[in-house]
Amino acid sequence: MNRWLLALPLAVFGIGGIGLYILFLSQANENAFQENLLPELIGFCLEGFFLVGLFTFIQQLRDYYRRRELWMSLRSALRDFLSHLDLAFLAPDAEPATTAALESEPFVVSKLLTLLADAELGIETLINLKQAAVSTLPLARDLINIAAQLSTRHMRCWIAIVAAIDQLSVADTREQAERPLNELLVRLAEFDSLKL
């Protein structure tokens, strides 16, 4: 609905300018009033069309960047989890993923999901993940309202992520830790797939 309201002035100025231009061409030599007024009206319509279009584009661009910043703030809250998992599955001669990749690249999450399904995590990694869950849980809960600003689907995914972090923070056995960890990654992959 919002896009249609933004496109309405563009349509009015565009159709008005085209209509006045056709009127100018069909009656160009009838009188001096039309010769002086119609070009001015056509110029006004063209200016309105380009100015409204330009301001609409700038507003949409600003809105996209604001939503992208909100998304990045949510994703960066989970950097510790992804970092611990990345290090746990790291080959001896491989480089760990960069901070930027951990915070913004969806392929990292899908890669970790695949590795988690194929391998078993060590006890030290599980302890580190539980500690990360305990320290991240209050921040993740506070960020629910940020996720709600993106969309209802983003908020639902984030609530499921917070629930998985909560379960991981109280886990006492390997099974209790691996189930919410897998759920966290699945929900994070779903969160990444949603449009901004």
mmCIF file of C-alpha atoms in Angstrom:
data_model
loop_
_atom_site.group_PDB
_atom_site.id
_atom_site.type_symbol
_atom_site.label_atom_id
_atom_site.label_comp_id
_atom_site.label_asym_id
_atom_site.label_seq_id
_atom_site.Cartn_x
_atom_site.Cartn_y
_atom_site.Cartn_z
ATOM 1 C CA MET A 1 0.000 0.000 0.000
ATOM 2 C CA ASN A 2 2.832 2.387 0.888
ATOM 3 C CA ARG A 3 4.499 1.879 -2.514
ATOM 4 C CA TRP A 4 1.261 2.744 -4.303
ATOM 5 C CA LEU A 5 0.986 5.988 -2.343
ATOM 6 C CA LEU A 6 4.529 6.873 -3.379
ATOM 7 C CA ALA A 7 3.842 5.998 -7.030
ATOM 8 C CA LEU A 8 0.623 8.055 -7.210
ATOM 9 C CA PRO A 9 2.338 11.484 -7.559
ATOM 10 C CA LEU A 10 4.653 10.017 -10.182
ATOM 11 C CA ALA A 11 1.657 8.804 -12.179
ATOM 12 C CA VAL A 12 -0.158 12.152 -11.851
ATOM 13 C CA PHE A 13 2.856 14.182 -12.990
ATOM 14 C CA GLY A 14 3.744 11.720 -15.751
ATOM 15 C CA ILE A 15 0.230 11.454 -17.207
ATOM 16 C CA GLY A 16 -0.317 15.204 -16.800
ATOM 17 C CA GLY A 17 2.921 15.992 -18.620
ATOM 18 C CA ILE A 18 2.170 13.597 -21.470
ATOM 19 C CA GLY A 19 -1.397 14.927 -21.792
ATOM 20 C CA LEU A 20 -0.250 18.545 -21.884
ATOM 21 C CA TYR A 21 2.450 17.716 -24.415
ATOM 22 C CA ILE A 22 -0.102 16.055 -26.708
ATOM 23 C CA LEU A 23 -2.404 19.075 -26.289
ATOM 24 C CA PHE A 24 0.502 21.382 -27.118
ATOM 25 C CA LEU A 25 1.334 19.450 -30.283
ATOM 26 C CA SER A 26 -2.261 19.317 -31.493
ATOM 27 C CA GLN A 27 -2.996 23.021 -30.895
ATOM 28 C CA ALA A 28 0.412 24.644 -31.190
ATOM 29 C CA ASN A 29 -0.537 27.440 -33.599
ATOM 30 C CA GLU A 30 -4.012 28.421 -32.348
ATOM 31 C CA ASN A 31 -3.122 31.242 -29.960
ATOM 32 C CA ALA A 32 -0.258 32.811 -28.101
ATOM 33 C CA PHE A 33 -1.639 31.957 -24.656
ATOM 34 C CA GLN A 34 -1.275 28.233 -25.225
ATOM 35 C CA GLU A 35 2.145 28.736 -26.789
ATOM 36 C CA ASN A 36 3.398 30.417 -23.622
ATOM 37 C CA LEU A 37 1.509 28.487 -20.953
ATOM 38 C CA LEU A 38 1.639 24.890 -22.185
ATOM 39 C CA PRO A 39 5.450 24.616 -22.312
ATOM 40 C CA GLU A 40 5.581 25.933 -18.729
ATOM 41 C CA LEU A 41 2.991 23.391 -17.576
ATOM 42 C CA ILE A 42 4.851 20.589 -19.341
ATOM 43 C CA GLY A 43 8.088 21.698 -17.656
ATOM 44 C CA PHE A 44 6.312 21.777 -14.270
ATOM 45 C CA CYS A 45 4.996 18.237 -14.762
ATOM 46 C CA LEU A 46 8.428 16.962 -15.807
ATOM 47 C CA GLU A 47 10.107 18.627 -12.827
ATOM 48 C CA GLY A 48 7.479 17.202 -10.487
ATOM 49 C CA PHE A 49 7.900 13.739 -11.986
ATOM 50 C CA PHE A 50 11.670 13.731 -11.561
ATOM 51 C CA LEU A 51 11.675 15.374 -8.119
ATOM 52 C CA VAL A 52 9.047 13.029 -6.672
ATOM 53 C CA GLY A 53 10.835 10.057 -8.270
ATOM 54 C CA LEU A 54 14.176 11.176 -6.884
ATOM 55 C CA PHE A 55 12.833 11.759 -3.366
ATOM 56 C CA THR A 56 10.988 8.425 -3.449
ATOM 57 C CA PHE A 57 14.176 6.629 -4.474
ATOM 58 C CA ILE A 58 16.200 8.363 -1.739
ATOM 59 C CA GLN A 59 13.570 7.505 0.887
ATOM 60 C CA GLN A 60 13.474 3.846 -0.145
ATOM 61 C CA LEU A 61 17.267 3.690 -0.114
ATOM 62 C CA ARG A 62 17.408 5.193 3.398
ATOM 63 C CA ASP A 63 14.745 2.752 4.584
ATOM 64 C CA TYR A 64 16.699 -0.186 3.137
ATOM 65 C CA TYR A 65 19.922 0.905 4.867
ATOM 66 C CA ARG A 66 18.109 1.382 8.185
ATOM 67 C CA ARG A 67 16.615 -2.104 7.926
ATOM 68 C CA ARG A 68 20.024 -3.503 6.944
ATOM 69 C CA GLU A 69 21.588 -1.935 10.071
ATOM 70 C CA LEU A 70 18.881 -3.489 12.251
ATOM 71 C CA TRP A 71 19.496 -6.871 10.600
ATOM 72 C CA MET A 72 23.254 -6.538 11.136
ATOM 73 C CA SER A 73 22.771 -5.695 14.825
ATOM 74 C CA LEU A 74 20.719 -8.877 15.241
ATOM 75 C CA ARG A 75 23.185 -11.065 13.363
ATOM 76 C CA SER A 76 26.203 -9.682 15.210
ATOM 77 C CA ALA A 77 24.652 -10.778 18.522
ATOM 78 C CA LEU A 78 25.164 -14.402 17.428
ATOM 79 C CA ARG A 79 28.779 -14.000 16.333
ATOM 80 C CA ASP A 80 30.126 -15.854 19.413
ATOM 81 C CA PHE A 81 28.112 -18.994 18.640
ATOM 82 C CA LEU A 82 29.152 -19.036 15.017
ATOM 83 C CA SER A 83 32.778 -18.343 15.908
ATOM 84 C CA HIS A 84 32.956 -21.245 18.405
ATOM 85 C CA LEU A 85 31.358 -23.595 15.888
ATOM 86 C CA ASP A 86 33.611 -22.422 13.084
ATOM 87 C CA LEU A 87 36.705 -23.037 15.218
ATOM 88 C CA ALA A 88 35.423 -26.448 16.327
ATOM 89 C CA PHE A 89 35.091 -27.663 12.734
ATOM 90 C CA LEU A 90 38.192 -25.921 11.408
ATOM 91 C CA ALA A 91 40.680 -28.090 9.538
ATOM 92 C CA PRO A 92 44.276 -27.955 10.869
ATOM 93 C CA ASP A 93 45.622 -25.888 7.972
ATOM 94 C CA ALA A 94 42.510 -23.754 7.317
ATOM 95 C CA GLU A 95 41.810 -20.116 8.195
ATOM 96 C CA PRO A 96 38.855 -19.277 10.444
ATOM 97 C CA ALA A 97 35.976 -17.295 8.979
ATOM 98 C CA THR A 98 36.280 -13.523 9.208
ATOM 99 C CA THR A 99 34.125 -11.494 11.566
ATOM 100 C CA ALA A 100 32.329 -9.915 8.609
ATOM 101 C CA ALA A 101 31.500 -13.353 7.189
ATOM 102 C CA LEU A 102 30.242 -14.600 10.561
ATOM 103 C CA GLU A 103 28.025 -11.526 10.966
ATOM 104 C CA SER A 104 26.533 -11.255 7.504
ATOM 105 C CA GLU A 105 27.118 -14.256 5.215
ATOM 106 C CA PRO A 106 24.309 -16.854 5.105
ATOM 107 C CA PHE A 107 26.600 -19.500 3.559
ATOM 108 C CA VAL A 108 28.494 -19.737 6.892
ATOM 109 C CA VAL A 109 25.333 -20.888 8.659
ATOM 110 C CA SER A 110 24.483 -23.495 6.004
ATOM 111 C CA LYS A 111 28.074 -24.799 6.102
ATOM 112 C CA LEU A 112 27.962 -25.104 9.904
ATOM 113 C CA LEU A 113 24.602 -26.904 9.725
ATOM 114 C CA THR A 114 26.084 -29.471 7.354
ATOM 115 C CA LEU A 115 29.193 -29.941 9.517
ATOM 116 C CA LEU A 116 27.100 -30.253 12.692
ATOM 117 C CA ALA A 117 25.012 -33.014 11.095
ATOM 118 C CA ASP A 118 28.129 -34.959 10.039
ATOM 119 C CA ALA A 119 30.402 -34.560 13.093
ATOM 120 C CA GLU A 120 30.256 -34.588 16.862
ATOM 121 C CA LEU A 121 31.320 -31.553 18.885
ATOM 122 C CA GLY A 122 33.957 -31.852 21.592
ATOM 123 C CA ILE A 123 33.179 -31.285 25.255
ATOM 124 C CA GLU A 124 35.261 -28.098 25.363
ATOM 125 C CA THR A 125 33.313 -26.633 22.436
ATOM 126 C CA LEU A 126 29.989 -27.514 24.084
ATOM 127 C CA ILE A 127 31.107 -25.817 27.312
ATOM 128 C CA ASN A 128 32.154 -22.717 25.358
ATOM 129 C CA LEU A 129 28.816 -22.678 23.520
ATOM 130 C CA LYS A 130 26.919 -22.973 26.797
ATOM 131 C CA GLN A 131 28.915 -20.053 28.248
ATOM 132 C CA ALA A 132 28.224 -18.032 25.101
ATOM 133 C CA ALA A 133 24.512 -18.839 25.494
ATOM 134 C CA VAL A 134 24.487 -17.652 29.111
ATOM 135 C CA SER A 135 26.198 -14.364 28.219
ATOM 136 C CA THR A 136 24.197 -13.763 25.011
ATOM 137 C CA LEU A 137 20.710 -14.588 26.322
ATOM 138 C CA PRO A 138 19.904 -11.188 27.935
ATOM 139 C CA LEU A 139 21.026 -9.298 24.809
ATOM 140 C CA ALA A 140 19.117 -11.650 22.494
ATOM 141 C CA ARG A 141 15.934 -11.102 24.525
ATOM 142 C CA ASP A 142 16.394 -7.332 24.359
ATOM 143 C CA LEU A 143 16.739 -7.514 20.567
ATOM 144 C CA ILE A 144 13.268 -9.018 20.020
ATOM 145 C CA ASN A 145 11.814 -5.521 19.547
ATOM 146 C CA ILE A 146 14.509 -4.802 16.916
ATOM 147 C CA ALA A 147 13.470 -7.946 15.021
ATOM 148 C CA ALA A 148 9.841 -6.805 15.244
ATOM 149 C CA GLN A 149 10.796 -3.605 13.420
ATOM 150 C CA LEU A 150 11.909 -5.689 10.428
ATOM 151 C CA SER A 151 8.787 -7.855 10.060
ATOM 152 C CA THR A 152 6.565 -10.304 11.907
ATOM 153 C CA ARG A 153 8.385 -13.245 10.318
ATOM 154 C CA HIS A 154 11.770 -11.857 11.435
ATOM 155 C CA MET A 155 10.378 -11.512 14.961
ATOM 156 C CA ARG A 156 9.072 -15.106 14.994
ATOM 157 C CA CYS A 157 12.433 -16.451 13.845
ATOM 158 C CA TRP A 158 14.247 -14.366 16.430
ATOM 159 C CA ILE A 159 11.955 -15.566 19.236
ATOM 160 C CA ALA A 160 12.719 -19.164 18.193
ATOM 161 C CA ILE A 161 16.453 -18.315 18.217
ATOM 162 C CA VAL A 162 16.128 -16.851 21.732
ATOM 163 C CA ALA A 163 14.285 -19.989 22.892
ATOM 164 C CA ALA A 164 17.097 -22.158 21.489
ATOM 165 C CA ILE A 165 19.712 -20.009 23.258
ATOM 166 C CA ASP A 166 17.720 -20.332 26.493
ATOM 167 C CA GLN A 167 17.612 -24.137 26.189
ATOM 168 C CA LEU A 168 21.331 -24.253 25.411
ATOM 169 C CA SER A 169 22.148 -22.103 28.456
ATOM 170 C CA VAL A 170 20.566 -24.667 30.816
ATOM 171 C CA ALA A 171 21.722 -27.825 29.003
ATOM 172 C CA ASP A 172 23.498 -30.424 31.140
ATOM 173 C CA THR A 173 24.102 -33.237 28.654
ATOM 174 C CA ARG A 174 25.382 -33.507 25.088
ATOM 175 C CA GLU A 175 21.894 -34.287 23.771
ATOM 176 C CA GLN A 176 20.378 -31.331 25.612
ATOM 177 C CA ALA A 177 23.022 -29.049 24.065
ATOM 178 C CA GLU A 178 23.049 -30.371 20.497
ATOM 179 C CA ARG A 179 19.274 -30.172 19.945
ATOM 180 C CA PRO A 180 18.915 -26.414 20.671
ATOM 181 C CA LEU A 181 22.169 -25.720 18.851
ATOM 182 C CA ASN A 182 20.804 -27.365 15.709
ATOM 183 C CA GLU A 183 17.510 -25.476 16.166
ATOM 184 C CA LEU A 184 19.421 -22.206 16.531
ATOM 185 C CA LEU A 185 21.247 -22.763 13.234
ATOM 186 C CA VAL A 186 18.069 -23.827 11.407
ATOM 187 C CA ARG A 187 16.208 -20.733 12.618
ATOM 188 C CA LEU A 188 19.169 -18.503 11.801
ATOM 189 C CA ALA A 189 19.241 -19.878 8.249
ATOM 190 C CA GLU A 190 15.506 -19.136 8.007
ATOM 191 C CA PHE A 191 16.094 -15.647 9.422
ATOM 192 C CA ASP A 192 18.802 -15.008 6.793
ATOM 193 C CA SER A 193 16.507 -16.138 3.975
ATOM 194 C CA LEU A 194 13.838 -13.525 4.785
ATOM 195 C CA LYS A 195 13.786 -10.389 2.664
ATOM 196 C CA LEU A 196 14.685 -7.048 4.200
#
